mmCIF file of C-alpha atoms and ligand atoms in Angstrom:
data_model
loop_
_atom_site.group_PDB
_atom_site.id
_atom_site.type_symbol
_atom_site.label_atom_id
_atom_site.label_comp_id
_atom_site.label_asym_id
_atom_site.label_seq_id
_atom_site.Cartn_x
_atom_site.Cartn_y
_atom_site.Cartn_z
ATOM 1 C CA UNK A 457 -7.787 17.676 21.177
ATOM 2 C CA UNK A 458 -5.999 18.421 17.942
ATOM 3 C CA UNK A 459 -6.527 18.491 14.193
ATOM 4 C CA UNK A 460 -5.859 15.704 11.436
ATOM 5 C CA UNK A 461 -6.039 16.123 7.858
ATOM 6 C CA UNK A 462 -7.608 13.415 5.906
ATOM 7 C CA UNK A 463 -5.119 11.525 3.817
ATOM 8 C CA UNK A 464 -1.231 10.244 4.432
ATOM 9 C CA UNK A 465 0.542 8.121 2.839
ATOM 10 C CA UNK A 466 -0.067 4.403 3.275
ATOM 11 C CA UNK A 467 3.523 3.615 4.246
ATOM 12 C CA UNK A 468 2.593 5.748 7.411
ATOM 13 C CA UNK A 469 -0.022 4.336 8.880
ATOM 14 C CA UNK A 470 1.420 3.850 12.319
ATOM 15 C CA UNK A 471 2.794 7.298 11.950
ATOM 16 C CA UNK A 472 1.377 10.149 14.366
ATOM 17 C CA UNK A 473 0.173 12.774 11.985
ATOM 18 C CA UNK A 474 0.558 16.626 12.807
ATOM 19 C CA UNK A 475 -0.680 19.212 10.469
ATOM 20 C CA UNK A 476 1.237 22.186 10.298
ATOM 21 C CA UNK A 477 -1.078 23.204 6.979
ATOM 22 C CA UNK A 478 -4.305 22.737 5.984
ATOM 23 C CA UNK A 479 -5.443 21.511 2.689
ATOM 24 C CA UNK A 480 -3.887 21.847 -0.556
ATOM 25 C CA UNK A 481 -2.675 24.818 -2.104
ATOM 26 C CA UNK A 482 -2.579 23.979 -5.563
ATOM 27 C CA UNK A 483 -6.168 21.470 -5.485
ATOM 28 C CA UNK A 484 -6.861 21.758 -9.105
ATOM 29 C CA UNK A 485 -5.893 18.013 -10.074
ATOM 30 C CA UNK A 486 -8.577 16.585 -12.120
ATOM 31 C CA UNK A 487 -7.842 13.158 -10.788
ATOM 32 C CA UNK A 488 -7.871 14.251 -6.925
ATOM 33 C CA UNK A 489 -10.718 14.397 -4.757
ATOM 34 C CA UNK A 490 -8.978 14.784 -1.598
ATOM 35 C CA UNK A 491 -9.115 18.184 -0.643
ATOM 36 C CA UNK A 492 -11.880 19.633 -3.243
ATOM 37 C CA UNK A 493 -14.081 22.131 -1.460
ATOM 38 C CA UNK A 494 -11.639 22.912 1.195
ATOM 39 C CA UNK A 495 -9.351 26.055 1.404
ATOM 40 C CA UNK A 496 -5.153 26.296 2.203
ATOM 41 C CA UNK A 497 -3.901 27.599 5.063
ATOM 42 C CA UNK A 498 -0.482 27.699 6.813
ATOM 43 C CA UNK A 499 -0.713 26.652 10.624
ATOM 44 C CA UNK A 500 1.876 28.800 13.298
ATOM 45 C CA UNK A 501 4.089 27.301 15.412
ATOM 46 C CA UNK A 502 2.043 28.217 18.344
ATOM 47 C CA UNK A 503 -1.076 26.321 17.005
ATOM 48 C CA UNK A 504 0.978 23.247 15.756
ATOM 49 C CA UNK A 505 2.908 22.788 19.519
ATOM 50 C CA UNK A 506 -0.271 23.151 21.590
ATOM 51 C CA UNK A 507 -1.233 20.092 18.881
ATOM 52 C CA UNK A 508 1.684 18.424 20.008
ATOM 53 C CA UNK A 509 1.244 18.783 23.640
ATOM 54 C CA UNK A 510 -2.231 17.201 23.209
ATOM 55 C CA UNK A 511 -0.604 14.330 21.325
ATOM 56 C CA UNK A 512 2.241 13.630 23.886
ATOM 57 C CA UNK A 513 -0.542 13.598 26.626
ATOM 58 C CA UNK A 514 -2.352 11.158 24.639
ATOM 59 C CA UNK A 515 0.497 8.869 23.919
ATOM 60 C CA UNK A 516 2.359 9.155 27.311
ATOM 61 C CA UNK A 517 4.472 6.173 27.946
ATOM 62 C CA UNK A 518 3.848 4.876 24.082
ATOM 63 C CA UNK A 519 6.609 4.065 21.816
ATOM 64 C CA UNK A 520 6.170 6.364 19.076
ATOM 65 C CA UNK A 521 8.858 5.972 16.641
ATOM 66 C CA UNK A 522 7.613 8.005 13.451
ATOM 67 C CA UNK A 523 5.415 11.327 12.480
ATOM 68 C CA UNK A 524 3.904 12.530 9.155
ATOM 69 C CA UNK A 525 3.455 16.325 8.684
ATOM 70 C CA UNK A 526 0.296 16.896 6.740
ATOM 71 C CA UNK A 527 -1.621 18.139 4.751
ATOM 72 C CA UNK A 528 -0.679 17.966 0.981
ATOM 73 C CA UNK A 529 2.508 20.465 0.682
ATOM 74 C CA UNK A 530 3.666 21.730 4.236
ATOM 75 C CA UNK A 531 7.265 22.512 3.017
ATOM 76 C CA UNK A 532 5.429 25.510 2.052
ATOM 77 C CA UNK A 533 5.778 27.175 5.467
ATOM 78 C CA UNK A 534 9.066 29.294 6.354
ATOM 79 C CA UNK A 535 11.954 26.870 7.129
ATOM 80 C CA UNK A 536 12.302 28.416 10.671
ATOM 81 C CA UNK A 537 8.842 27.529 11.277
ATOM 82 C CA UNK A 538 9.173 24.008 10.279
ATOM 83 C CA UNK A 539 12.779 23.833 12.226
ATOM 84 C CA UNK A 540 10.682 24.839 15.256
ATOM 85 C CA UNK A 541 7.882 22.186 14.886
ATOM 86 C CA UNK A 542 10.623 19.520 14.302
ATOM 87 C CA UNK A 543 12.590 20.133 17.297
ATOM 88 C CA UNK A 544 9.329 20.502 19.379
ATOM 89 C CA UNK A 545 8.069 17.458 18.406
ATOM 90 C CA UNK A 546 11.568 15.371 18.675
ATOM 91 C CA UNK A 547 11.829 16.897 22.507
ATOM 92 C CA UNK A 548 8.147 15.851 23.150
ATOM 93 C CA UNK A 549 8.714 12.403 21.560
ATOM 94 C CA UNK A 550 11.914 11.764 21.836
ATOM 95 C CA UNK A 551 11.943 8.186 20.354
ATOM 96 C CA UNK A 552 10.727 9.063 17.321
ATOM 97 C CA UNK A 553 13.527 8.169 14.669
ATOM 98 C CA UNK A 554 11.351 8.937 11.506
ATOM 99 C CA UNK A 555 9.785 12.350 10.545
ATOM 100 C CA UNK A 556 8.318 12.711 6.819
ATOM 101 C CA UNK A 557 5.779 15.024 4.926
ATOM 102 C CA UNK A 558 4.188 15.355 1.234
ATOM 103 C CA UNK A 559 5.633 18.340 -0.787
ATOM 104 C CA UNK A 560 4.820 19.758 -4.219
ATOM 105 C CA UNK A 561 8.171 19.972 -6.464
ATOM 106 C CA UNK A 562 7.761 23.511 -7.191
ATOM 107 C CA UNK A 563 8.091 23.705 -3.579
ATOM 108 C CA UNK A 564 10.834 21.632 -3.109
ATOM 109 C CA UNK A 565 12.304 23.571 -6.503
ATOM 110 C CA UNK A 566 11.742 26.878 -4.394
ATOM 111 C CA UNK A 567 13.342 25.588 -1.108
ATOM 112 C CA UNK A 568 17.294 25.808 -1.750
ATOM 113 C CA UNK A 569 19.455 22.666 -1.027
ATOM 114 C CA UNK A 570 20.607 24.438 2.224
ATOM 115 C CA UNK A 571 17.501 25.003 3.641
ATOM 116 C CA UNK A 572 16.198 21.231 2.765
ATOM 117 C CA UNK A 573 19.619 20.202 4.655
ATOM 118 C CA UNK A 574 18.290 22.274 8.100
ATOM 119 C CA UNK A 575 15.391 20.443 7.480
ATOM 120 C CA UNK A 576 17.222 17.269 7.611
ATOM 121 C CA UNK A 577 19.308 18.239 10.258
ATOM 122 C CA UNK A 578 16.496 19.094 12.615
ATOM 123 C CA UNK A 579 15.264 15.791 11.713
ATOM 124 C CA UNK A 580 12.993 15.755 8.765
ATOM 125 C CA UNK A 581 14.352 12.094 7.020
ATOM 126 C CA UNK A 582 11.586 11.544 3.624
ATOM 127 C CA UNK A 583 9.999 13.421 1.374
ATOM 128 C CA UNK A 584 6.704 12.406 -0.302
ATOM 129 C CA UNK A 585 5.836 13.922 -3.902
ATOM 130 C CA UNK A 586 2.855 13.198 -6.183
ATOM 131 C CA UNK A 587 5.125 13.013 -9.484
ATOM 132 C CA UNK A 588 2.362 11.413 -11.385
ATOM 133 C CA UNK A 589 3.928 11.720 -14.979
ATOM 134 C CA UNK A 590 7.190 12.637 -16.449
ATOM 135 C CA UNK A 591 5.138 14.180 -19.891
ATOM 136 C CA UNK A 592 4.054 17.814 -20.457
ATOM 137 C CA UNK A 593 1.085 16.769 -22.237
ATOM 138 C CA UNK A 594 -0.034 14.384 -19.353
ATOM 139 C CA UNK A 595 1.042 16.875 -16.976
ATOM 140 C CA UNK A 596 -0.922 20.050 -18.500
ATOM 141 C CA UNK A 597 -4.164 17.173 -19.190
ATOM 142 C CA UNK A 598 -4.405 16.804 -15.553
ATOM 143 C CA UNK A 599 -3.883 20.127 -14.343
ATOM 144 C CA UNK A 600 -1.189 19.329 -12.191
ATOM 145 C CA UNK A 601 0.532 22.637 -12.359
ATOM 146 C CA UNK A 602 3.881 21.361 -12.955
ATOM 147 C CA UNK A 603 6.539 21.238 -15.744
ATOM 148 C CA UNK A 604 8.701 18.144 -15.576
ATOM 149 C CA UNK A 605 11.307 20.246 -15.900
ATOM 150 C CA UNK A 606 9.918 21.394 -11.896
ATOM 151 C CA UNK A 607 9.620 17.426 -10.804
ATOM 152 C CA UNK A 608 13.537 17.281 -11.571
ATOM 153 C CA UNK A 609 14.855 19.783 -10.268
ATOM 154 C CA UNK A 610 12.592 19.711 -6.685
ATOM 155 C CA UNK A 611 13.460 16.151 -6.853
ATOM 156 C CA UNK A 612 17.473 16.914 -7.116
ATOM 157 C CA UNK A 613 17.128 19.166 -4.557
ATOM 158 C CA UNK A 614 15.519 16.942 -2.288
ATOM 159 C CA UNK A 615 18.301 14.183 -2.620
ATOM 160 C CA UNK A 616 21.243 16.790 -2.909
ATOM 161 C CA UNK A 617 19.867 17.995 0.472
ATOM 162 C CA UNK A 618 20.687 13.988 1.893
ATOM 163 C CA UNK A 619 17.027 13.998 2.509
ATOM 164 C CA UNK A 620 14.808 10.519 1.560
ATOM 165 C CA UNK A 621 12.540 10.752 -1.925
ATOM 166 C CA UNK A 622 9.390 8.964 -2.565
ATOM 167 C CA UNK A 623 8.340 9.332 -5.769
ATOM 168 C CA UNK A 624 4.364 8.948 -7.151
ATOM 169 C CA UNK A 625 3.942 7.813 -10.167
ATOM 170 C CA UNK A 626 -0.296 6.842 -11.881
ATOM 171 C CA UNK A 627 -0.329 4.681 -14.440
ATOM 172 C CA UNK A 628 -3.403 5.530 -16.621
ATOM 173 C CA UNK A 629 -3.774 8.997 -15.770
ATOM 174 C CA UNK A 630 -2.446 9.869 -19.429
ATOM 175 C CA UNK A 631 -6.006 7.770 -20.783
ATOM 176 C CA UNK A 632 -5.491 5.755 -24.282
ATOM 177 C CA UNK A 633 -3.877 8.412 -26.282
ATOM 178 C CA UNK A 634 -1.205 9.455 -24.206
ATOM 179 C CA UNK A 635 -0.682 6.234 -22.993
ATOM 180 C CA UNK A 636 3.283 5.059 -24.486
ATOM 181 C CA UNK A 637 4.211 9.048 -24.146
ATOM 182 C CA UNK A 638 3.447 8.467 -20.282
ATOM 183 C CA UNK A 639 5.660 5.691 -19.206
ATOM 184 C CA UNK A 640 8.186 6.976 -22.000
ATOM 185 C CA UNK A 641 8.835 10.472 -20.300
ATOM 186 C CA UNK A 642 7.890 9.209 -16.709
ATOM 187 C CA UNK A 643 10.778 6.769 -16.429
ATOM 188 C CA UNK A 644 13.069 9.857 -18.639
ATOM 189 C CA UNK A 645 12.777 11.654 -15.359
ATOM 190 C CA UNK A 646 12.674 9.543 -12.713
ATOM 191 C CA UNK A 647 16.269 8.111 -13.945
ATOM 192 C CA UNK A 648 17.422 12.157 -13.406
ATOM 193 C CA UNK A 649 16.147 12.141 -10.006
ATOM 194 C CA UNK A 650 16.620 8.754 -9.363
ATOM 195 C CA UNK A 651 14.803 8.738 -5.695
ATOM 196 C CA UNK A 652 14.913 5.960 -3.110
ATOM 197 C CA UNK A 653 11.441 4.675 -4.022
ATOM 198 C CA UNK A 654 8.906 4.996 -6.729
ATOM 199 C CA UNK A 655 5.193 4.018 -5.743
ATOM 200 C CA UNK A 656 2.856 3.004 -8.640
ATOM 201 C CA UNK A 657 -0.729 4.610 -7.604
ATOM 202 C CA UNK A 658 -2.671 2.946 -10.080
ATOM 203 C CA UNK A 659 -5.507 5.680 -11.847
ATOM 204 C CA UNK A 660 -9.150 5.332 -10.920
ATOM 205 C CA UNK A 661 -11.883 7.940 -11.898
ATOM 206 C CA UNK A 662 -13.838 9.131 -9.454
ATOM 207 C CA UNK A 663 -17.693 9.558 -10.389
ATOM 208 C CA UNK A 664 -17.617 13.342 -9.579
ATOM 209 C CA UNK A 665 -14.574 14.086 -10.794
ATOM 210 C CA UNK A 666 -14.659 16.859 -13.788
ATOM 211 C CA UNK A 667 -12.424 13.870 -15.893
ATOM 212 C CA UNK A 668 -16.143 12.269 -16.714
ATOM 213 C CA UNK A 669 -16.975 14.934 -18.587
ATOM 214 C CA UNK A 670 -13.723 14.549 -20.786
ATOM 215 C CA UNK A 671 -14.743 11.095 -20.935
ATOM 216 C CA UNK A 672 -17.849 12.038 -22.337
ATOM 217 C CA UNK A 673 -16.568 14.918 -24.959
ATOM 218 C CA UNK A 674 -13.814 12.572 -26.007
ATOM 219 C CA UNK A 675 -10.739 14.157 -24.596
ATOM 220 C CA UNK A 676 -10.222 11.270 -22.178
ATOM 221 C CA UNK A 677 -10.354 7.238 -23.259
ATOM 222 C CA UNK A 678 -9.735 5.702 -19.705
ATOM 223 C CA UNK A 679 -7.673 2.672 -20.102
ATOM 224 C CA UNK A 680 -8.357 -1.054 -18.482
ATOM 225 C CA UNK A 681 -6.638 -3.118 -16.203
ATOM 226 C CA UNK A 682 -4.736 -4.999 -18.859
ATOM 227 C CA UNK A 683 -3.913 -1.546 -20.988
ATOM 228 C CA UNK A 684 -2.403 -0.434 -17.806
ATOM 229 C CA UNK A 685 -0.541 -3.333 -16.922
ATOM 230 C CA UNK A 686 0.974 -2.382 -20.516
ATOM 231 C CA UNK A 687 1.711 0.718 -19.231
ATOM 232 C CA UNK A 688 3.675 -0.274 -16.069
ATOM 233 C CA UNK A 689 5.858 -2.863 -18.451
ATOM 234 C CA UNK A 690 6.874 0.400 -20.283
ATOM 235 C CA UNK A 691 7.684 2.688 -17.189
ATOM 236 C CA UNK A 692 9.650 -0.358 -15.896
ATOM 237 C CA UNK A 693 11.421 -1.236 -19.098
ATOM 238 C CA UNK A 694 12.464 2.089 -19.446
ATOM 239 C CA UNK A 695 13.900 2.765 -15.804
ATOM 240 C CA UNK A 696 17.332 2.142 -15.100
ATOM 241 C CA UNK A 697 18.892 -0.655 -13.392
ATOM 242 C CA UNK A 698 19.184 2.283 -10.134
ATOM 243 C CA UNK A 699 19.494 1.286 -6.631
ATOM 244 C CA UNK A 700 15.735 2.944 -6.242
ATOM 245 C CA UNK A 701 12.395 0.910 -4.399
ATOM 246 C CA UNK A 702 10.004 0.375 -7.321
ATOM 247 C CA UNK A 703 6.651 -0.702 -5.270
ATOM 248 C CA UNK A 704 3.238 -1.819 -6.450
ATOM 249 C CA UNK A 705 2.998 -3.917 -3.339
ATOM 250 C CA UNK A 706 1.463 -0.384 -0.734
ATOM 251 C CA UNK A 707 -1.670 0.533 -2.531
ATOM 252 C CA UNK A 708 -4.538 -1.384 -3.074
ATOM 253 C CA UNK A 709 -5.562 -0.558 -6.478
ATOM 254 C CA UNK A 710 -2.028 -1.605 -8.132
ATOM 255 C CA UNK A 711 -3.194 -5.196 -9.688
ATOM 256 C CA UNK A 712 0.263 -7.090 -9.570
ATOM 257 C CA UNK A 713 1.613 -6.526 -6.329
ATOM 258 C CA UNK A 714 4.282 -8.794 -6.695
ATOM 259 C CA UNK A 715 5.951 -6.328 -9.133
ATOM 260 C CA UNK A 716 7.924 -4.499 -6.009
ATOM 261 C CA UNK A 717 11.752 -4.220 -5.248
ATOM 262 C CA UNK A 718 15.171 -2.689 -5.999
ATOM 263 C CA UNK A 719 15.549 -1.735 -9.664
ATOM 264 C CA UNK A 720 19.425 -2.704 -9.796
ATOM 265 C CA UNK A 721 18.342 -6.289 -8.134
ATOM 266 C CA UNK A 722 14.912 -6.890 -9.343
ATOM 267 C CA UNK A 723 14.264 -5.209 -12.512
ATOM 268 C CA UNK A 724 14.237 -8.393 -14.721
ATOM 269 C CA UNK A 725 11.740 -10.264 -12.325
ATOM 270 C CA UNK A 726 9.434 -7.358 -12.717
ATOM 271 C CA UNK A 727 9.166 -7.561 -16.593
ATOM 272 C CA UNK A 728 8.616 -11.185 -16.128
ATOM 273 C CA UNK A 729 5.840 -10.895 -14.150
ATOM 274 C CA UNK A 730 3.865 -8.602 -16.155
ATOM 275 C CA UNK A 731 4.643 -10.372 -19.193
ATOM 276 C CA UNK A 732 3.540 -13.303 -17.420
ATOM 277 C CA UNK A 733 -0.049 -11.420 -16.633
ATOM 278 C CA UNK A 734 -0.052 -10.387 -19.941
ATOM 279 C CA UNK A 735 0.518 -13.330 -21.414
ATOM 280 C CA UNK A 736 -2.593 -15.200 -19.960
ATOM 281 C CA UNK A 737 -5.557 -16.158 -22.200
ATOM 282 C CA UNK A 738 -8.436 -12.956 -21.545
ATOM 283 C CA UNK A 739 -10.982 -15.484 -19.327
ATOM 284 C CA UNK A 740 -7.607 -15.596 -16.936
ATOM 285 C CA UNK A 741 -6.699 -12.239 -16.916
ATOM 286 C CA UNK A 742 -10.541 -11.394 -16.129
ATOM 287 C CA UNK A 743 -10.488 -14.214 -13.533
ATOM 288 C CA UNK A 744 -7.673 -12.722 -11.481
ATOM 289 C CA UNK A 745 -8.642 -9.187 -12.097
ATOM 290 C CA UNK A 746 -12.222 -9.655 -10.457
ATOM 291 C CA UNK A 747 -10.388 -11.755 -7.770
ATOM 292 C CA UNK A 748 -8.034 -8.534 -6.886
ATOM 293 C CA UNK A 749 -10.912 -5.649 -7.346
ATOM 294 C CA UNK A 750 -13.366 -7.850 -5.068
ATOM 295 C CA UNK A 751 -10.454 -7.560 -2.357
ATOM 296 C CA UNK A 752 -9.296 -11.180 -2.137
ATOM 297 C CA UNK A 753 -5.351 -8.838 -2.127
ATOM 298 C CA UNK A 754 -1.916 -10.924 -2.719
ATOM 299 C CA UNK A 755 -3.228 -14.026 -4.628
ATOM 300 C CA UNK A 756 -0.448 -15.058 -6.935
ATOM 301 C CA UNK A 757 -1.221 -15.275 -10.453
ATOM 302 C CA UNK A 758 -1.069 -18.666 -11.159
ATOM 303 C CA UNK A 759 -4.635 -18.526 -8.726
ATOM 304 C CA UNK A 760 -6.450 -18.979 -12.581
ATOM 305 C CA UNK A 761 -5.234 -21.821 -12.990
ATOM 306 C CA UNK A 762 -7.363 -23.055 -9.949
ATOM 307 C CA UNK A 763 -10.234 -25.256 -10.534
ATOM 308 C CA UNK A 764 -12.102 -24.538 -7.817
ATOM 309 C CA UNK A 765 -11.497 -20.915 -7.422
ATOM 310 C CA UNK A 766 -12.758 -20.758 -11.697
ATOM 311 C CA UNK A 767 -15.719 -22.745 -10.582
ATOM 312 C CA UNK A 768 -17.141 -19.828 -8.966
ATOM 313 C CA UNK A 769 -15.618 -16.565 -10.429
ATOM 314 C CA UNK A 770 -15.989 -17.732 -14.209
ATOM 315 C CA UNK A 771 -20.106 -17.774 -14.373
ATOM 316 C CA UNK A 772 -19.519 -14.431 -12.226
ATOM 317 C CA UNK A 773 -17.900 -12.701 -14.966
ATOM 318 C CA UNK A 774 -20.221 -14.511 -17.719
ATOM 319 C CA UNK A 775 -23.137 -12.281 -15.786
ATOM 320 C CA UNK A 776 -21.530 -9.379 -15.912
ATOM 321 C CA UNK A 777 -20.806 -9.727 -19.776
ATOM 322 C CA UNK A 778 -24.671 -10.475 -20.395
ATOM 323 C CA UNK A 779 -25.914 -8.166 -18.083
ATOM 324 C CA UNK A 780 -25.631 -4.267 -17.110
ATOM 325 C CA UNK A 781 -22.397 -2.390 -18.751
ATOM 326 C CA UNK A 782 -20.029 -5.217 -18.886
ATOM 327 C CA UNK A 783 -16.844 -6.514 -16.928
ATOM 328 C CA UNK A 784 -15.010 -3.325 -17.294
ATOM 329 C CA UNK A 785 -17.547 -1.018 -16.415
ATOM 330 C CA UNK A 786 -18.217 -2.861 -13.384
ATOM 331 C CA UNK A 787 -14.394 -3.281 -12.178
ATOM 332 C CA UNK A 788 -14.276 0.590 -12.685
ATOM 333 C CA UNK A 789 -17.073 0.685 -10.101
ATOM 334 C CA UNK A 790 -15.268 -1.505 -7.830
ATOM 335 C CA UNK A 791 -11.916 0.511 -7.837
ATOM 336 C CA UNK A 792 -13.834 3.743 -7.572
ATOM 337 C CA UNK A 793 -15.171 2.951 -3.732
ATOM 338 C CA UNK A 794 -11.475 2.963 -2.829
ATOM 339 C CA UNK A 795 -10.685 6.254 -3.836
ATOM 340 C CA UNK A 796 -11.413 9.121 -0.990
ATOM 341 C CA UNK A 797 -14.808 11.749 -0.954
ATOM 342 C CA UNK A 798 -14.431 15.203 -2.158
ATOM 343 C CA UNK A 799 -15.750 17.225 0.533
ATOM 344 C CA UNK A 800 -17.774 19.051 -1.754
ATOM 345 C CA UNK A 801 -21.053 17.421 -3.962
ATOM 346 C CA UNK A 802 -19.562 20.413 -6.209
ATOM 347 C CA UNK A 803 -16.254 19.277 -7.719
ATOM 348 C CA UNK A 804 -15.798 21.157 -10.905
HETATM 349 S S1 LIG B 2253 -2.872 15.620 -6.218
HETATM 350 FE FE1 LIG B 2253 -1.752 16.748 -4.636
HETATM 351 S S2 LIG B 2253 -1.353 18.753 -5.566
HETATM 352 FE FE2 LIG B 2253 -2.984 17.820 -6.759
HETATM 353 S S3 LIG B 2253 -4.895 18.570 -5.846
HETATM 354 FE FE3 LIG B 2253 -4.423 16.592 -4.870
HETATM 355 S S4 LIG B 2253 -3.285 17.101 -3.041
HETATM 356 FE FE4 LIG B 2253 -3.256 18.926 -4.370
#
């Protein structure tokens, strides 16, 4: 018996999660229902090792190579703490070769270099952090209690420290208005920090989240499918040719998954595949987006050119024009059922 928090990052799915904290200690992100309605608290040693013992009875004589420390910023607890669990857990599974955990960057701006080295050296190897935008406006919009000037310099501290950086970046969240400012000052600092991988987690509203009612007063113009792909072509035109990971290809509601590799090796590919997306006629672009947000994952775009396939999805889409809200109410639907429950009906 031990406890699990509810989210980790997709990239460690095979991972065995421990959770030295509970919650998130921030949780006031418009866009976030994963911890809403839930309270922060730090775990002790004591309670995280008896988690571990349960885990290495569970797993005895598995190969388990790599861990996730949960919940959303566990770099919050003292360093001697976390050099404890880390050396616990490496003796207990001694095969493991992988250890990572989300952090916020004011956290990681707090932590010194030297302490994030200890960390590294008792075998903490990648650091995830929701980055979201690189803009002040975007950034104070969503609530996410951080100053890009913060993202930075946690980021530098976290690659000074020889430590990994995975970097989170959500086209859309800006809406309409703050669209080009967005991808503008998002790929401004992300060439600073220059991580080992950026991860596009494409923007979907949640139905309870408190963004609907900007959507309704008029603060908040969500933005399309296409108007984001516009987006990403900005944030990727404006990155530098750096040896970092851009991926769209670990996260289901990124529509072009194909737009995933090295910057330094890859960049120019990228740009032609969104230009090539957003070059189709509309009646293509609709095709392959209801395609993607019905789940059929990984099709390659020329799929609209497909006779067969535009047989059956075409007349689809001429329905949802006619009837009910329209296409793009009803792909915002679709992309909404993949985003996690609040554990609250009271998300303000
Ligand atoms: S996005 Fe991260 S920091 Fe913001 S509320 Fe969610 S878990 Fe907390």
């Amino acid at each position: 018996m031990y406890e699990q928090g509810v989210i980790r990052p997709p990239s460690e799915a095979t991972s065995l999660l421990v959770r030295v904290s509970r919650n998130c200690p921030w949780n006031q992100c418009v866009f976030c229902p994963a911890y809403k309605g839930t309270k922060f608290s730090k775990r002790t040693v004591d309670e995280v090792k008896k988690d571990i013992d349960a885990m290495a009875a569970e797993h005895r004589g598995a190969r388990v190579t790599s861990a996730f420390l949960q919940d959303a910023d566990s770099l919050l607890l003292p360093t001697g703490d976390l050099i404890a669990i880390l050396g616990y857990l490496r003796e207990k599974f001694p095969k493991i070769d992988r250890i990572t955990t989300y952090a916020r960057a004011r956290t990681l701006k707090r932590k010194s270099v030297d302490d994030l080295r200890l960390l590294r050296e008792a075998g903490l190897t990648r650091v995830h952090a929701g980055l979201e935008s690189g803009s002040e406006t975007v950034l104070k919009l969503i609530k996410k209690g951080l100053t890009p000037e913060e993202i930075v310099t946690g980021g530098r501290h976290v690659m000074d420290a020889g430590l990994e950086l995975s970097e989170y970046v959500m086209p859309g969240i800006g809406g309409r208005a703050l669209s080009r400012e967005h991808a503008v000052e998002t790929a401004k600092v992300l060439n600073l920090v220059r991580p080992h991988f950026i991860r596009i987690r494409t923007f979907a509203m949640h139905p309870k989240s408190p963004m609907q009612r900007m959507v309704q007063e008029g603060t908040f113009v969500p933005m399309n499918d296409e108007e984001i792909i516009g987006e990403i072509r900005l944030l990727v035109d404006g990155l530098d040719k750096m040896h970092s990971y851009f991926s769209c290809n670990d996260f289901s509601l990124n529509l072009l998954m194909e737009v995933d590799g090295f910057l330094d090796e890859k960049k120019d590919f990228m740009l032609r595949e969104l230009d090539e997306f957003l070059a189709l006629p509309e009646g293509q672009k609709q095709v392959y987006i209801l395609l993607q947000r019905s789940g059929y994952y990984r099709y390659p775009l020329s799929v609209v050119k497909d006779e067969a396939v535009l047989k059956q999805v075409v007349p689809e889409i001429e329905r949802l024009e006619k009837e009910g809200d329209g296409f793009d109410r009803y792909i915002d639907v679709l992309k909404s059922y993949q985003l996690p429950q609040p554990q609250t009906d009271d998300w303000q």
